[in-house]
């Protein structure tokens, strides 16, 4: 899944920027070897989102630096996504996987912290 996202960065640059913006909003110093002390990367955001939704991660990289940077130790240090950001990550990932970029207005709002409002996600319980 992560490689599919990286393959479509050029087709969906606004969606990728939104993931980077979300990673930057969770800026903190993390204490894991090989991990940047500044911002979480877009890939950290995707991996953290998957783990926080209950998915397991199987490393596909053979690059030692990537394995270290995306280690379970590093990913578990990513704070729990707020509901608004979780929805935004899902939107950005969907755009990247489809290779279709977000509209400018839509992408401008992804990853922003809003002090007011409610985020609601609706599911059709009747769909089978």
PDB file of C-alpha atoms in Angstrom:
ATOM      1  CA  UNK A   1       0.000   0.000   0.000  1.00  0.00           C
ATOM      2  CA  UNK A   2       2.778   2.444   0.870  1.00  0.00           C
ATOM      3  CA  UNK A   3       4.575   1.801  -2.426  1.00  0.00           C
ATOM      4  CA  UNK A   4       1.312   2.467  -4.312  1.00  0.00           C
ATOM      5  CA  UNK A   5       1.064   5.801  -2.522  1.00  0.00           C
ATOM      6  CA  UNK A   6       4.644   6.718  -3.368  1.00  0.00           C
ATOM      7  CA  UNK A   7       4.106   5.707  -6.995  1.00  0.00           C
ATOM      8  CA  UNK A   8       1.306   8.274  -7.308  1.00  0.00           C
ATOM      9  CA  UNK A   9       2.893  11.267  -5.568  1.00  0.00           C
ATOM     10  CA  UNK A  10       3.366  13.039  -8.920  1.00  0.00           C
ATOM     11  CA  UNK A  11      -0.260  12.361  -9.912  1.00  0.00           C
ATOM     12  CA  UNK A  12      -1.672  13.497  -6.554  1.00  0.00           C
ATOM     13  CA  UNK A  13       0.713  16.105  -5.129  1.00  0.00           C
ATOM     14  CA  UNK A  14      -1.968  17.952  -3.140  1.00  0.00           C
ATOM     15  CA  UNK A  15      -3.000  14.745  -1.386  1.00  0.00           C
ATOM     16  CA  UNK A  16       0.619  13.957  -0.498  1.00  0.00           C
ATOM     17  CA  UNK A  17       1.149  17.525   0.769  1.00  0.00           C
ATOM     18  CA  UNK A  18      -1.911  17.094   3.003  1.00  0.00           C
ATOM     19  CA  UNK A  19      -0.300  14.006   4.574  1.00  0.00           C
ATOM     20  CA  UNK A  20       2.919  15.968   5.100  1.00  0.00           C
ATOM     21  CA  UNK A  21       0.916  18.803   6.700  1.00  0.00           C
ATOM     22  CA  UNK A  22      -0.724  16.330   9.082  1.00  0.00           C
ATOM     23  CA  UNK A  23       2.691  14.857   9.984  1.00  0.00           C
ATOM     24  CA  UNK A  24       4.030  18.349  10.676  1.00  0.00           C
ATOM     25  CA  UNK A  25       1.077  19.096  12.959  1.00  0.00           C
ATOM     26  CA  UNK A  26       2.159  16.183  15.169  1.00  0.00           C
ATOM     27  CA  UNK A  27       5.667  17.628  15.418  1.00  0.00           C
ATOM     28  CA  UNK A  28       7.461  16.321  18.444  1.00  0.00           C
ATOM     29  CA  UNK A  29      10.740  14.870  19.476  1.00  0.00           C
ATOM     30  CA  UNK A  30      10.574  11.110  19.224  1.00  0.00           C
ATOM     31  CA  UNK A  31      13.056   8.787  20.793  1.00  0.00           C
ATOM     32  CA  UNK A  32      13.606   6.082  18.209  1.00  0.00           C
ATOM     33  CA  UNK A  33      16.870   5.396  16.369  1.00  0.00           C
ATOM     34  CA  UNK A  34      16.992   6.615  12.787  1.00  0.00           C
ATOM     35  CA  UNK A  35      13.844   8.747  13.035  1.00  0.00           C
ATOM     36  CA  UNK A  36      13.823  12.470  12.337  1.00  0.00           C
ATOM     37  CA  UNK A  37      13.473  14.596  15.451  1.00  0.00           C
ATOM     38  CA  UNK A  38      11.413  17.237  13.626  1.00  0.00           C
ATOM     39  CA  UNK A  39       8.272  16.143  11.835  1.00  0.00           C
ATOM     40  CA  UNK A  40       6.609  12.875  11.112  1.00  0.00           C
ATOM     41  CA  UNK A  41       6.755  12.118   7.388  1.00  0.00           C
ATOM     42  CA  UNK A  42       3.754  11.455   5.173  1.00  0.00           C
ATOM     43  CA  UNK A  43       4.688   7.766   5.267  1.00  0.00           C
ATOM     44  CA  UNK A  44       4.699   7.831   9.100  1.00  0.00           C
ATOM     45  CA  UNK A  45       1.191   9.296   8.954  1.00  0.00           C
ATOM     46  CA  UNK A  46      -0.021   6.509   6.642  1.00  0.00           C
ATOM     47  CA  UNK A  47       1.601   3.749   8.706  1.00  0.00           C
ATOM     48  CA  UNK A  48       0.290   5.194  11.977  1.00  0.00           C
ATOM     49  CA  UNK A  49      -3.207   5.531  10.469  1.00  0.00           C
ATOM     50  CA  UNK A  50      -3.135   1.867   9.390  1.00  0.00           C
ATOM     51  CA  UNK A  51      -1.909   0.658  12.798  1.00  0.00           C
ATOM     52  CA  UNK A  52      -4.446   2.809  14.660  1.00  0.00           C
ATOM     53  CA  UNK A  53      -7.199   1.247  12.547  1.00  0.00           C
ATOM     54  CA  UNK A  54      -6.058  -2.253  13.505  1.00  0.00           C
ATOM     55  CA  UNK A  55      -4.071  -3.225  10.408  1.00  0.00           C
ATOM     56  CA  UNK A  56      -0.790  -5.075  10.682  1.00  0.00           C
ATOM     57  CA  UNK A  57       2.234  -3.788   8.815  1.00  0.00           C
ATOM     58  CA  UNK A  58       4.614  -6.058   6.948  1.00  0.00           C
ATOM     59  CA  UNK A  59       7.842  -4.271   6.011  1.00  0.00           C
ATOM     60  CA  UNK A  60       8.568  -4.459   2.311  1.00  0.00           C
ATOM     61  CA  UNK A  61      11.799  -2.495   2.285  1.00  0.00           C
ATOM     62  CA  UNK A  62      15.267  -3.971   2.201  1.00  0.00           C
ATOM     63  CA  UNK A  63      16.820  -0.567   2.930  1.00  0.00           C
ATOM     64  CA  UNK A  64      18.075  -0.571   6.529  1.00  0.00           C
ATOM     65  CA  UNK A  65      17.389   3.162   6.989  1.00  0.00           C
ATOM     66  CA  UNK A  66      13.761   2.742   5.855  1.00  0.00           C
ATOM     67  CA  UNK A  67      13.288  -0.315   8.059  1.00  0.00           C
ATOM     68  CA  UNK A  68      14.615   1.626  11.059  1.00  0.00           C
ATOM     69  CA  UNK A  69      12.647   4.778  10.265  1.00  0.00           C
ATOM     70  CA  UNK A  70       9.399   2.819   9.886  1.00  0.00           C
ATOM     71  CA  UNK A  71      10.017   0.384  12.705  1.00  0.00           C
ATOM     72  CA  UNK A  72       7.220  -0.582  15.093  1.00  0.00           C
ATOM     73  CA  UNK A  73       9.042   1.417  17.765  1.00  0.00           C
ATOM     74  CA  UNK A  74       8.896   4.568  15.626  1.00  0.00           C
ATOM     75  CA  UNK A  75       5.298   4.086  14.450  1.00  0.00           C
ATOM     76  CA  UNK A  76       3.954   3.452  17.953  1.00  0.00           C
ATOM     77  CA  UNK A  77       5.395   6.794  19.039  1.00  0.00           C
ATOM     78  CA  UNK A  78       3.079   8.590  16.620  1.00  0.00           C
ATOM     79  CA  UNK A  79       0.290  10.148  18.717  1.00  0.00           C
ATOM     80  CA  UNK A  80      -3.297   8.991  18.230  1.00  0.00           C
ATOM     81  CA  UNK A  81      -4.802  10.842  15.294  1.00  0.00           C
ATOM     82  CA  UNK A  82      -7.669  13.136  16.157  1.00  0.00           C
ATOM     83  CA  UNK A  83     -10.894  12.113  14.355  1.00  0.00           C
ATOM     84  CA  UNK A  84     -10.661  15.029  11.909  1.00  0.00           C
ATOM     85  CA  UNK A  85      -7.142  14.013  10.855  1.00  0.00           C
ATOM     86  CA  UNK A  86      -8.116  10.355  10.577  1.00  0.00           C
ATOM     87  CA  UNK A  87     -10.807  11.301   8.040  1.00  0.00           C
ATOM     88  CA  UNK A  88      -8.347  13.602   6.241  1.00  0.00           C
ATOM     89  CA  UNK A  89      -5.731  10.828   6.016  1.00  0.00           C
ATOM     90  CA  UNK A  90      -8.341   8.467   4.578  1.00  0.00           C
ATOM     91  CA  UNK A  91      -9.304  11.064   1.957  1.00  0.00           C
ATOM     92  CA  UNK A  92      -5.670  11.695   0.989  1.00  0.00           C
ATOM     93  CA  UNK A  93      -4.834   7.973   0.805  1.00  0.00           C
ATOM     94  CA  UNK A  94      -7.874   7.329  -1.374  1.00  0.00           C
ATOM     95  CA  UNK A  95      -6.779  10.096  -3.731  1.00  0.00           C
ATOM     96  CA  UNK A  96      -3.218   8.766  -3.906  1.00  0.00           C
ATOM     97  CA  UNK A  97      -4.288   5.163  -4.486  1.00  0.00           C
ATOM     98  CA  UNK A  98      -6.589   6.251  -7.316  1.00  0.00           C
ATOM     99  CA  UNK A  99      -3.904   8.512  -8.786  1.00  0.00           C
ATOM    100  CA  UNK A 100      -6.392  11.393  -8.951  1.00  0.00           C
ATOM    101  CA  UNK A 101      -5.436  14.584  -7.146  1.00  0.00           C
ATOM    102  CA  UNK A 102      -7.676  16.478  -4.768  1.00  0.00           C
ATOM    103  CA  UNK A 103      -9.308  19.720  -5.787  1.00  0.00           C
ATOM    104  CA  UNK A 104      -7.347  22.729  -4.554  1.00  0.00           C
ATOM    105  CA  UNK A 105     -10.088  23.904  -2.188  1.00  0.00           C
ATOM    106  CA  UNK A 106     -10.517  20.414  -0.740  1.00  0.00           C
ATOM    107  CA  UNK A 107      -6.786  19.900  -0.235  1.00  0.00           C
ATOM    108  CA  UNK A 108      -6.404  23.295   1.456  1.00  0.00           C
ATOM    109  CA  UNK A 109      -8.654  22.118   4.295  1.00  0.00           C
ATOM    110  CA  UNK A 110      -7.062  18.699   4.829  1.00  0.00           C
ATOM    111  CA  UNK A 111      -4.784  18.480   7.825  1.00  0.00           C
ATOM    112  CA  UNK A 112      -5.859  21.764   9.346  1.00  0.00           C
ATOM    113  CA  UNK A 113      -6.914  22.019  12.949  1.00  0.00           C
ATOM    114  CA  UNK A 114     -10.326  23.520  13.361  1.00  0.00           C
ATOM    115  CA  UNK A 115     -11.313  24.783  16.784  1.00  0.00           C
ATOM    116  CA  UNK A 116     -15.001  24.499  16.070  1.00  0.00           C
ATOM    117  CA  UNK A 117     -17.161  21.931  14.389  1.00  0.00           C
ATOM    118  CA  UNK A 118     -17.834  18.260  14.393  1.00  0.00           C
ATOM    119  CA  UNK A 119     -16.403  15.508  12.241  1.00  0.00           C
ATOM    120  CA  UNK A 120     -18.899  12.823  11.397  1.00  0.00           C
ATOM    121  CA  UNK A 121     -18.366   9.708   9.326  1.00  0.00           C
ATOM    122  CA  UNK A 122     -21.463   7.919   8.132  1.00  0.00           C
ATOM    123  CA  UNK A 123     -21.698   4.309   7.084  1.00  0.00           C
ATOM    124  CA  UNK A 124     -24.620   2.651   5.375  1.00  0.00           C
ATOM    125  CA  UNK A 125     -25.542  -0.210   7.704  1.00  0.00           C
ATOM    126  CA  UNK A 126     -28.009  -1.501   5.138  1.00  0.00           C
ATOM    127  CA  UNK A 127     -25.326  -2.097   2.489  1.00  0.00           C
ATOM    128  CA  UNK A 128     -24.160  -5.669   2.317  1.00  0.00           C
TER     129      UNK A 128
END
